[in-house]
mmCIF file with all atom_site columns, C-alpha atoms in Angstrom:
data_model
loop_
_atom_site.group_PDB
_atom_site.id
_atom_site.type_symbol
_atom_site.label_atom_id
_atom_site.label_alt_id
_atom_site.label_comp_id
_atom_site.label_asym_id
_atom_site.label_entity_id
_atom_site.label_seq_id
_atom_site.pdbx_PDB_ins_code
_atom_site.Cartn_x
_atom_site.Cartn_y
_atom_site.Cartn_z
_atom_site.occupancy
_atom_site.B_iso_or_equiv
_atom_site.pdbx_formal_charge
_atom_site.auth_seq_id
_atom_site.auth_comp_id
_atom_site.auth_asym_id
_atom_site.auth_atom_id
_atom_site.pdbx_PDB_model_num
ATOM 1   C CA . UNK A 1 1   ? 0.000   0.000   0.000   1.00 94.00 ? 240 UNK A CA 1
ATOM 2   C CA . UNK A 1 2   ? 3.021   2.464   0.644   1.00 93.00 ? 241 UNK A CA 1
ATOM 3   C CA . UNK A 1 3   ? 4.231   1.501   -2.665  1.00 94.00 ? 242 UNK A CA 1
ATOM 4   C CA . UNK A 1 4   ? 1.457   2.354   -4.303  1.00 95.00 ? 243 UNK A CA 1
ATOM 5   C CA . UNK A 1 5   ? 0.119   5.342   -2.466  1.00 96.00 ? 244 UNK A CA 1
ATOM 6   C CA . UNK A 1 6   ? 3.752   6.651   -3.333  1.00 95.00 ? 245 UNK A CA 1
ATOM 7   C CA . UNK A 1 7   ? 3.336   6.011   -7.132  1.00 95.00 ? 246 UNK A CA 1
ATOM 8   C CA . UNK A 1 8   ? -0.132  7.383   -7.483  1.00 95.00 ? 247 UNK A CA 1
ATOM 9   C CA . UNK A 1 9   ? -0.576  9.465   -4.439  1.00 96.00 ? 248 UNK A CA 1
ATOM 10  C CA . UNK A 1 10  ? -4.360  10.378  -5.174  1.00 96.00 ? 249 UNK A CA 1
ATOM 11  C CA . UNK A 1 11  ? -5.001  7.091   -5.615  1.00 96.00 ? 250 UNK A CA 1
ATOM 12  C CA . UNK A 1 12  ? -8.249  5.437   -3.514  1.00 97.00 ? 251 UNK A CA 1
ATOM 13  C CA . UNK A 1 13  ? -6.504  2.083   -2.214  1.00 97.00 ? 252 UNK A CA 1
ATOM 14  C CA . UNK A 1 14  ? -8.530  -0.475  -0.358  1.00 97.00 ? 253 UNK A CA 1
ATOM 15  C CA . UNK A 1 15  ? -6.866  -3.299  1.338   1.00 96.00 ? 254 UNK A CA 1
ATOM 16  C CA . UNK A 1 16  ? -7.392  -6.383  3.400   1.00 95.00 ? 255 UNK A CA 1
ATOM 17  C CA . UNK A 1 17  ? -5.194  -8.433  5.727   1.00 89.00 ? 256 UNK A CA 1
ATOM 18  C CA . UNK A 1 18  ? -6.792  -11.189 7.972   1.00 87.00 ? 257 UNK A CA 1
ATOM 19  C CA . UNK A 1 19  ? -3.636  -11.774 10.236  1.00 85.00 ? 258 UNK A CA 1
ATOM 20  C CA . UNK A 1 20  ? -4.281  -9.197  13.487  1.00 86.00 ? 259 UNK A CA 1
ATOM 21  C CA . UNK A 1 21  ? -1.203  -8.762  13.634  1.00 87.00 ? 260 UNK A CA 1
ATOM 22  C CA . UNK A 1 22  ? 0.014   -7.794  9.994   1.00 87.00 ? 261 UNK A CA 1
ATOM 23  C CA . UNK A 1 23  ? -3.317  -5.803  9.940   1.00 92.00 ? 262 UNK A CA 1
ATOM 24  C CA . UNK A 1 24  ? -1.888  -3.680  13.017  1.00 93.00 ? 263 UNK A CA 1
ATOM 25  C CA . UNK A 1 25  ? 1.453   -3.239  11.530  1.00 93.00 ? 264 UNK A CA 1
ATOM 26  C CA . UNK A 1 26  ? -0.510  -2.333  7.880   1.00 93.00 ? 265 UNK A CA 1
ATOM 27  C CA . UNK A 1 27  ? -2.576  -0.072  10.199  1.00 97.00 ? 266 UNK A CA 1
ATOM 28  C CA . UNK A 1 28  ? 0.107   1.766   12.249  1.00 97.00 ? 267 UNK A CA 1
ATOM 29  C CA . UNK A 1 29  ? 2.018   2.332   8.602   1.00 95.00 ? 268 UNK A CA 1
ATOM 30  C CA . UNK A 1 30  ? -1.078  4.207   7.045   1.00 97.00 ? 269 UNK A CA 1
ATOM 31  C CA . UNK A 1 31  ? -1.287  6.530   10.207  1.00 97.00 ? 270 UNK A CA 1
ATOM 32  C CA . UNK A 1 32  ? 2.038   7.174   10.578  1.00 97.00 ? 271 UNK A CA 1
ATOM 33  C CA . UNK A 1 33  ? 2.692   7.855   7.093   1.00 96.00 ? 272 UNK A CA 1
ATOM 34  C CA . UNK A 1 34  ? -0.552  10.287  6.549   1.00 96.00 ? 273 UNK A CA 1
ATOM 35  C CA . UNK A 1 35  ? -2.002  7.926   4.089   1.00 97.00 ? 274 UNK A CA 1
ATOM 36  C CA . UNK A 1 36  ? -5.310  9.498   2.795   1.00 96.00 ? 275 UNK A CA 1
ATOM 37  C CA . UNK A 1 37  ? -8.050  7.803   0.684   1.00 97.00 ? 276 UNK A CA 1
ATOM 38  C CA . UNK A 1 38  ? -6.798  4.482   2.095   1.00 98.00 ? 277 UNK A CA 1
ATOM 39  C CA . UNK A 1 39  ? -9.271  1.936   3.389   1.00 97.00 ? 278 UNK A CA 1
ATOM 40  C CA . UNK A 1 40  ? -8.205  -1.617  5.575   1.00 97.00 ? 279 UNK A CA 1
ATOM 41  C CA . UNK A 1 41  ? -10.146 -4.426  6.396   1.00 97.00 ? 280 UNK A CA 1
ATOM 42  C CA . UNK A 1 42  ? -9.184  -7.117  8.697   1.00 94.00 ? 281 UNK A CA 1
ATOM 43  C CA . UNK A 1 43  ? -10.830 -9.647  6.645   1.00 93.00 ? 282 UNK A CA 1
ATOM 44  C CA . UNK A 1 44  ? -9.833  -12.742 4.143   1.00 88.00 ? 283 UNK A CA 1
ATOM 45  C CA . UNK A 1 45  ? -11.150 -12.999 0.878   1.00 92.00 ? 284 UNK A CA 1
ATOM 46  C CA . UNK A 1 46  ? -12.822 -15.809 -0.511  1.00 91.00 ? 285 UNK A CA 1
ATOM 47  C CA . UNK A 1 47  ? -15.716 -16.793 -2.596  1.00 94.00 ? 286 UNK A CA 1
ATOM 48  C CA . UNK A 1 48  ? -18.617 -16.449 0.275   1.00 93.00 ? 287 UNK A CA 1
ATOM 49  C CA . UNK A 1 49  ? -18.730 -14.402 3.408   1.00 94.00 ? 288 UNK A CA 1
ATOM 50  C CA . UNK A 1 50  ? -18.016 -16.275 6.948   1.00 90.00 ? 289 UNK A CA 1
ATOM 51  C CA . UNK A 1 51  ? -15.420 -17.357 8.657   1.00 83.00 ? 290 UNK A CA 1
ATOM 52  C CA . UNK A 1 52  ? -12.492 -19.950 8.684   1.00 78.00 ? 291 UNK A CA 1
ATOM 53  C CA . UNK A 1 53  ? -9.383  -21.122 10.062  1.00 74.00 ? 292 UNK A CA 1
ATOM 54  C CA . UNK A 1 54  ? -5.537  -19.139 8.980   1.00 68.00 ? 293 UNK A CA 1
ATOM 55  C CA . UNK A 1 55  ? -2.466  -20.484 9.549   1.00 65.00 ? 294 UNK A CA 1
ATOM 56  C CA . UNK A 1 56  ? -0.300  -17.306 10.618  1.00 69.00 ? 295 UNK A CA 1
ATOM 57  C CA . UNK A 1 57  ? 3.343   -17.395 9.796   1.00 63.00 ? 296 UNK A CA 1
ATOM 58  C CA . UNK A 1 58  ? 4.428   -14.486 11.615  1.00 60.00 ? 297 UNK A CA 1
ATOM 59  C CA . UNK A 1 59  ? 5.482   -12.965 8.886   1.00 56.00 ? 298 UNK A CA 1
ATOM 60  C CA . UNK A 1 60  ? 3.295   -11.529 5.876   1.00 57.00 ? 299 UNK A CA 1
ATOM 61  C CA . UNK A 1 61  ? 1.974   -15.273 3.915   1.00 61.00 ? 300 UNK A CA 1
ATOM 62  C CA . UNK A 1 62  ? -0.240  -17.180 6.029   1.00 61.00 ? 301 UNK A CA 1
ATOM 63  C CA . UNK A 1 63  ? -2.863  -19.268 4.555   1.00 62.00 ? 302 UNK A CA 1
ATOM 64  C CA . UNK A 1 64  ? -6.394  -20.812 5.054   1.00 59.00 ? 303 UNK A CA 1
ATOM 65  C CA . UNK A 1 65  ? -5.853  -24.118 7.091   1.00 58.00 ? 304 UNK A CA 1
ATOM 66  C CA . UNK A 1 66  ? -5.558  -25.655 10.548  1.00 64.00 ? 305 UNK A CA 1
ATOM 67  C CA . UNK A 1 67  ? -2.342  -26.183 12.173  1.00 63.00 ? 306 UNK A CA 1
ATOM 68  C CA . UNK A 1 68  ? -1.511  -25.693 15.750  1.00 73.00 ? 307 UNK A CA 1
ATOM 69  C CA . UNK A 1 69  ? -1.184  -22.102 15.504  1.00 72.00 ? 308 UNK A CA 1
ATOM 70  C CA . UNK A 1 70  ? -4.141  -21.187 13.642  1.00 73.00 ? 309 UNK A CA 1
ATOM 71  C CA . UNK A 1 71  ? -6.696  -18.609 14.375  1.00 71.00 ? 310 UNK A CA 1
ATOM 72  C CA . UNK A 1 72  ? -10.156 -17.632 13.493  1.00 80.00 ? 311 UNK A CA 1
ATOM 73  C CA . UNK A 1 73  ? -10.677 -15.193 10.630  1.00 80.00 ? 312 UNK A CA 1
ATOM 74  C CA . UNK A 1 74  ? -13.419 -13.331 8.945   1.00 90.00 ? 313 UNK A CA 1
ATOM 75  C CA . UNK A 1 75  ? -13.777 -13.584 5.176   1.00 92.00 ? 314 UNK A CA 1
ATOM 76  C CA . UNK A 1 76  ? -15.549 -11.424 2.683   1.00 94.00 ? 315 UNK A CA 1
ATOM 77  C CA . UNK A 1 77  ? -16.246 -11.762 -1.072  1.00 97.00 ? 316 UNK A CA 1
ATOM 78  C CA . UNK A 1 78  ? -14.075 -9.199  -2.885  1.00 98.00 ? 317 UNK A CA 1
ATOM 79  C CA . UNK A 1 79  ? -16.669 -8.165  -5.020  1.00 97.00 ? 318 UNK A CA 1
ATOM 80  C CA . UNK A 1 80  ? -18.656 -6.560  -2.364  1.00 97.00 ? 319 UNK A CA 1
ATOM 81  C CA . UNK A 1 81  ? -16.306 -3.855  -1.795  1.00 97.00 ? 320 UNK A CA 1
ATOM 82  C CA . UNK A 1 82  ? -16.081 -2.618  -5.379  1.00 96.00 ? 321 UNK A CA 1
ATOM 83  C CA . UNK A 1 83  ? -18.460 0.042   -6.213  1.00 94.00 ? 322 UNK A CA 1
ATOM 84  C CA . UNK A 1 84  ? -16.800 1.434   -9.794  1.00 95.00 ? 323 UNK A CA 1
ATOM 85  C CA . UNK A 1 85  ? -14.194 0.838   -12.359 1.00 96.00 ? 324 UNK A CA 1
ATOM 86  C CA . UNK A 1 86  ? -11.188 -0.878  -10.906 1.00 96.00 ? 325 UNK A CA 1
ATOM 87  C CA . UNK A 1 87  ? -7.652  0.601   -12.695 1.00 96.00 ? 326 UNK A CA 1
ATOM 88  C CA . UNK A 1 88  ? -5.403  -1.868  -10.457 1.00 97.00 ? 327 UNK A CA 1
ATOM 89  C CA . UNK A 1 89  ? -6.159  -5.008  -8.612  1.00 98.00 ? 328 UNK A CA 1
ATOM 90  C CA . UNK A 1 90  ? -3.315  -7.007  -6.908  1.00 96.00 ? 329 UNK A CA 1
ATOM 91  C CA . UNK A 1 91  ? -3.689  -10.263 -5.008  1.00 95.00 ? 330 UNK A CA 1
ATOM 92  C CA . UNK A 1 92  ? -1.499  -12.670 -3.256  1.00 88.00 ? 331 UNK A CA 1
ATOM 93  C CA . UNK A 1 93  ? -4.104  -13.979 -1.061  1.00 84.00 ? 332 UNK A CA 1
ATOM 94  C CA . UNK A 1 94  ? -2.123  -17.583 -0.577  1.00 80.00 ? 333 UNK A CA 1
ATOM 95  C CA . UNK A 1 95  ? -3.944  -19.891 -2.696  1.00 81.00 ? 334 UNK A CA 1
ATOM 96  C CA . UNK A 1 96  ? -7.014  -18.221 -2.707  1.00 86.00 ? 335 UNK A CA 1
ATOM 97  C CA . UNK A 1 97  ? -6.784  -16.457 -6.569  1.00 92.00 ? 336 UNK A CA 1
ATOM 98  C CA . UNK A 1 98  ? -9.248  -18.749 -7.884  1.00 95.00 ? 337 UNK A CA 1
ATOM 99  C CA . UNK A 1 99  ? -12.029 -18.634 -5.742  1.00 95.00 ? 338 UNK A CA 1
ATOM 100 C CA . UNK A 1 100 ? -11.752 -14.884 -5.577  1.00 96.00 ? 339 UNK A CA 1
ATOM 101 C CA . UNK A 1 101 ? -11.632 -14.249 -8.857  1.00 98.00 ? 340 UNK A CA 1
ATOM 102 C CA . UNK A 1 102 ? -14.619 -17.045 -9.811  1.00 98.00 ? 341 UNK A CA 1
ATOM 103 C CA . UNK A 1 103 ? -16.541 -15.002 -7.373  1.00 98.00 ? 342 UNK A CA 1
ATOM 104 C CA . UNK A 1 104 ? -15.630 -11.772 -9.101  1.00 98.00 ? 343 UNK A CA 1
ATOM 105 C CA . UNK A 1 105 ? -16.643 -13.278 -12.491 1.00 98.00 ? 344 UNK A CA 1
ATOM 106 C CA . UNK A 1 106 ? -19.515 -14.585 -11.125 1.00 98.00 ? 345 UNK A CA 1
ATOM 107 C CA . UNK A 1 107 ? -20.840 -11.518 -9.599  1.00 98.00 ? 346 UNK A CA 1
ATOM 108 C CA . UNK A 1 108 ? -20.063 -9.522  -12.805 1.00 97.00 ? 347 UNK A CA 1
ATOM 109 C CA . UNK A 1 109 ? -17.497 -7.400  -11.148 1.00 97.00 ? 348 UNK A CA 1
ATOM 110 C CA . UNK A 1 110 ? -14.506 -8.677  -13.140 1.00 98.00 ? 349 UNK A CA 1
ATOM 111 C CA . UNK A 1 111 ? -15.670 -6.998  -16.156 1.00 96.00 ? 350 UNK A CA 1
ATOM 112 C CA . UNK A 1 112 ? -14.548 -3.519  -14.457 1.00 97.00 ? 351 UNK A CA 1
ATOM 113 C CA . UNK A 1 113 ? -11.088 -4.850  -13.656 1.00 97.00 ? 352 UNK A CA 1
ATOM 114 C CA . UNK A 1 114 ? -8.593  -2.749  -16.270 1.00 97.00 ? 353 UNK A CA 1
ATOM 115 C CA . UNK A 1 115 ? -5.236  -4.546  -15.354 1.00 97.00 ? 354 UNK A CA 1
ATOM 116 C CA . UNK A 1 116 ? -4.387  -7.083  -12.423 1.00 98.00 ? 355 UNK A CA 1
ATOM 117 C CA . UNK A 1 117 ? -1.261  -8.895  -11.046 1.00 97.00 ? 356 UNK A CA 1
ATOM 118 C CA . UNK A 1 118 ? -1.774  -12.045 -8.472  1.00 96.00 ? 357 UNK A CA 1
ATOM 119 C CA . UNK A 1 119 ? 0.809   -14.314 -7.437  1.00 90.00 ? 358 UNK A CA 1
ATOM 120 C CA . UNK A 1 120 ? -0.025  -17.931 -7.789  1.00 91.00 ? 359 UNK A CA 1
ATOM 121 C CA . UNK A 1 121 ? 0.866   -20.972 -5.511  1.00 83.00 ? 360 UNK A CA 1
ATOM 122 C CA . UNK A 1 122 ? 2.151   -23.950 -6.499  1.00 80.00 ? 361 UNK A CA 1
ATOM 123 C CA . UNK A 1 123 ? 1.648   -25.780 -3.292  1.00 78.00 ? 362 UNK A CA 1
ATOM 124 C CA . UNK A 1 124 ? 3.161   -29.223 -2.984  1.00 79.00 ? 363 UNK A CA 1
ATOM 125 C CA . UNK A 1 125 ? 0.734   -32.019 -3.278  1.00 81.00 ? 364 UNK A CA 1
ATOM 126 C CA . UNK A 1 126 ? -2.667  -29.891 -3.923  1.00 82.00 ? 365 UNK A CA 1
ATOM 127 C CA . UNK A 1 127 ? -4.546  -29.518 -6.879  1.00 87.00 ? 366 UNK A CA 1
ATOM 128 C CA . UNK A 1 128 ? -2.933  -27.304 -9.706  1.00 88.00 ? 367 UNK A CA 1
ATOM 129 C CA . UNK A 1 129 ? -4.927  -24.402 -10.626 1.00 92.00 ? 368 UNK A CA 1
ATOM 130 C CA . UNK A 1 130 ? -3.214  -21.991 -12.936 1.00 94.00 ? 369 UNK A CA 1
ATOM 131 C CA . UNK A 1 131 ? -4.696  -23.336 -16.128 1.00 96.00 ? 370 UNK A CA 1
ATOM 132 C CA . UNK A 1 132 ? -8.361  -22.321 -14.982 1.00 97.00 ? 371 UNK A CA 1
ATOM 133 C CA . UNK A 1 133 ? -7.132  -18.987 -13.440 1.00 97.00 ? 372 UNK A CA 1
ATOM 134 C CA . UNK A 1 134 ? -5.648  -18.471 -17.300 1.00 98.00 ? 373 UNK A CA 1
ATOM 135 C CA . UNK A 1 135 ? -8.841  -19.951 -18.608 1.00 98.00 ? 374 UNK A CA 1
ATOM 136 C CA . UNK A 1 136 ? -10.659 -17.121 -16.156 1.00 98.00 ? 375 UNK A CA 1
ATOM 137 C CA . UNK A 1 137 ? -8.592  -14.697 -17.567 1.00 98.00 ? 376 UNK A CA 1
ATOM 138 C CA . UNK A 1 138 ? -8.852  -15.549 -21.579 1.00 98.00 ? 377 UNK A CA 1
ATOM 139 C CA . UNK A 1 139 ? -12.339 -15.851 -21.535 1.00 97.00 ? 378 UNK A CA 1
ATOM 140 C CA . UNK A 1 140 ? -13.189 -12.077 -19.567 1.00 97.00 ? 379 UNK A CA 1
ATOM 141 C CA . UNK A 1 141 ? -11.347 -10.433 -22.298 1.00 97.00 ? 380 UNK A CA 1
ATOM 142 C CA . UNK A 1 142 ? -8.066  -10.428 -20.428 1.00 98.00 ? 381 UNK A CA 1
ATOM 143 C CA . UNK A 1 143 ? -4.138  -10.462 -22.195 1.00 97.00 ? 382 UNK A CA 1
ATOM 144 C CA . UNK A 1 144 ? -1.425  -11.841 -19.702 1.00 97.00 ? 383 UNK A CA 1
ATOM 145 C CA . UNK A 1 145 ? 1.858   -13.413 -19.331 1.00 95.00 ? 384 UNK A CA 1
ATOM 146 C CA . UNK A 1 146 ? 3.579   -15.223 -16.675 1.00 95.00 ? 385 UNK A CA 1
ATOM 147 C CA . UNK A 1 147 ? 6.623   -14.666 -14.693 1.00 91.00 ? 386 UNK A CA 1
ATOM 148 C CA . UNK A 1 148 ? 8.315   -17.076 -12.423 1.00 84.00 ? 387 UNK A CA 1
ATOM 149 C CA . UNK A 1 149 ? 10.437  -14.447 -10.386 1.00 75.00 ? 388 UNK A CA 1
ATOM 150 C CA . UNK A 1 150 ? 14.068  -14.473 -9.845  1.00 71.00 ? 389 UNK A CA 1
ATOM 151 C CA . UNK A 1 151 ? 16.838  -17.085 -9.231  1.00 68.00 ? 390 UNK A CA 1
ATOM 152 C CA . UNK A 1 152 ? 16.499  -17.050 -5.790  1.00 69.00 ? 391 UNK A CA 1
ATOM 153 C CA . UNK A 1 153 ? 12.610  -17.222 -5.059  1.00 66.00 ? 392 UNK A CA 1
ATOM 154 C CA . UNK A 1 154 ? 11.971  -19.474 -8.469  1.00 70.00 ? 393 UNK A CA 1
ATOM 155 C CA . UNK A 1 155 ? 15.015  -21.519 -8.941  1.00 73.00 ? 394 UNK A CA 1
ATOM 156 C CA . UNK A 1 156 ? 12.863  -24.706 -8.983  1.00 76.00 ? 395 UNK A CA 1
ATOM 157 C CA . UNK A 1 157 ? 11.339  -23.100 -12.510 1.00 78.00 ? 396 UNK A CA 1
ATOM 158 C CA . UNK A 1 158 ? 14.903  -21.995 -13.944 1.00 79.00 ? 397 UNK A CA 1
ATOM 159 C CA . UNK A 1 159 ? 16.442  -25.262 -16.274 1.00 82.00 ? 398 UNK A CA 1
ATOM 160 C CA . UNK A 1 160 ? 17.621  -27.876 -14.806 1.00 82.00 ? 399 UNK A CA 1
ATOM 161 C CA . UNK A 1 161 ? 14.571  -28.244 -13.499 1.00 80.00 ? 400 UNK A CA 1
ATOM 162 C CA . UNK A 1 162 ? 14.411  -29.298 -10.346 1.00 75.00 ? 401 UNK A CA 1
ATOM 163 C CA . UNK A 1 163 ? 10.595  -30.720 -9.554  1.00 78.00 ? 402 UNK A CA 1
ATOM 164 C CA . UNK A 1 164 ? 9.972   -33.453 -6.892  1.00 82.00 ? 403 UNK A CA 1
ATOM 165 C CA . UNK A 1 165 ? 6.848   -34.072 -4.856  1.00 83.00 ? 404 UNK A CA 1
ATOM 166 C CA . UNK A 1 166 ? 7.596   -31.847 -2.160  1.00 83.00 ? 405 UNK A CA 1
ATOM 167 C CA . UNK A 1 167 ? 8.424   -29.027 -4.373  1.00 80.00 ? 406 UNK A CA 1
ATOM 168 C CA . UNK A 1 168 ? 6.775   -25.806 -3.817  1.00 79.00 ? 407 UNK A CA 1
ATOM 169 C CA . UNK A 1 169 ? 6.658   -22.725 -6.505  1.00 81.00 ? 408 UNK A CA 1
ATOM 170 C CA . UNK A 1 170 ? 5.689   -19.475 -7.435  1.00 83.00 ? 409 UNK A CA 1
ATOM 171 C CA . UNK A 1 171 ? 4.771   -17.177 -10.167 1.00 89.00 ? 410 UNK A CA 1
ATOM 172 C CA . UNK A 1 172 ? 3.068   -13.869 -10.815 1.00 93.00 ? 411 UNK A CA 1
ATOM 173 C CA . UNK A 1 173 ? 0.198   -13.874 -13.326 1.00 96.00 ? 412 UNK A CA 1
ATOM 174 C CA . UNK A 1 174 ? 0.132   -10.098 -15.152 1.00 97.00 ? 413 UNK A CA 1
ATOM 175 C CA . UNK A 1 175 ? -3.344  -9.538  -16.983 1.00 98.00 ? 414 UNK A CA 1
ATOM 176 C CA . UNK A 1 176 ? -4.617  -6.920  -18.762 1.00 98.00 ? 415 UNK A CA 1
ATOM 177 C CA . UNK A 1 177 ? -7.843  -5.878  -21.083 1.00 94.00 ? 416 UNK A CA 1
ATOM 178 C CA . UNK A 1 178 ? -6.611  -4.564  -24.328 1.00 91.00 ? 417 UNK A CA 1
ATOM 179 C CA . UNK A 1 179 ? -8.427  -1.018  -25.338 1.00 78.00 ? 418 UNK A CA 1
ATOM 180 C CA . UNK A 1 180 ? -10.810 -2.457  -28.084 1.00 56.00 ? 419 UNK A CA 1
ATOM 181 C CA . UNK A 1 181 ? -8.244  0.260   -30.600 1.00 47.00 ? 420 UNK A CA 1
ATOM 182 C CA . UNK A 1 182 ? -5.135  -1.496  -29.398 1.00 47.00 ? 421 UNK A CA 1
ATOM 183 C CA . UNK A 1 183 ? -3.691  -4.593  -31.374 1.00 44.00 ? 422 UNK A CA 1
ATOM 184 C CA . UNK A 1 184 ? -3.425  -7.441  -28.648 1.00 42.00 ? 423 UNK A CA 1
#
């Protein structure tokens, strides 16, 4: 949100961060930076409002699960916090891309998405899921390309390849809908 806000400083930003204790830090760096038109929720997303379980990882990439440390979270659908056209929308919701932006499709709400960037998770040993989040994209009008990060964060995607059951990977999915005059 800094990042941003420093980029495009009259920029409305709206955020969410289910771990209390990211969402304080998030918190106390909007106030103490003077960060205006900048709205926080202490909320998951997901494809239906309620409430689950989040593994926090003390750091910023927890996930939905149970584990010894996990704590109760509230989730909201995304789409019920977008009122008008959406210029940027970035995710790395830890697994969650797909049923977020199903839920998005479904509620018509993509369709005012200009441009978006998610990171996707190849966890070890669940079900692989970037082919329907492409399929998502292709079919709402959406260009994109994929990028598998750097040497040190992606080496299991840089030749040789280095895949075994356990391996875990990461990429960042770019999309964006074309101008009807541009050439995509």
């Amino acid at each position: 949100i800094l990042y941003f806000k420093r980029l495009y400083p009259n920029a409305r930003i709206i955020g969410f961060e289910p771990d209390p204790e990211i969402f304080r830090i998030l918190s106390n760096n909007i106030e103490r930076n003077h960060l205006e038109n900048v709205e926080v929720f202490e909320l998951g997303l997901g494809d239906k409002e309620g409430a689950t379980t989040f593994l926090a990882d003390n750091s910023a990439s927890g996930q939905f699960g149970e584990g010894e440390h996990s704590i109760n979270v509230r989730v909201a659908t995304l789409s019920k916090y977008i009122d008008g056209p959406i210029d940027f929308l970035k995710l790395n919701i830890e697994g969650q891309e797909l049923p977020v932006l199903q839920e998005l499709e479904a509620s018509g709400k993509l369709g005012i998405v200009r441009e978006l960037v998610f990171e996707y998770h190849g966890w070890a040993g669940k079900e692989q899921r970037l082919g329907e989040l492409l399929n998502l994209l292709s079919r709402n009008g959406f260009r994109y390309f994929v990028h598998d990060f750097d040497d040190e964060t992606g080496y299991t995607t840089k030749p040789p390849f280095r895949w075994r059951p356990e391996t875990v990977w990461f990429c960042l999915v770019y999309a964006i809908r074309p101008d009807k005059s541009s050439h995509a």
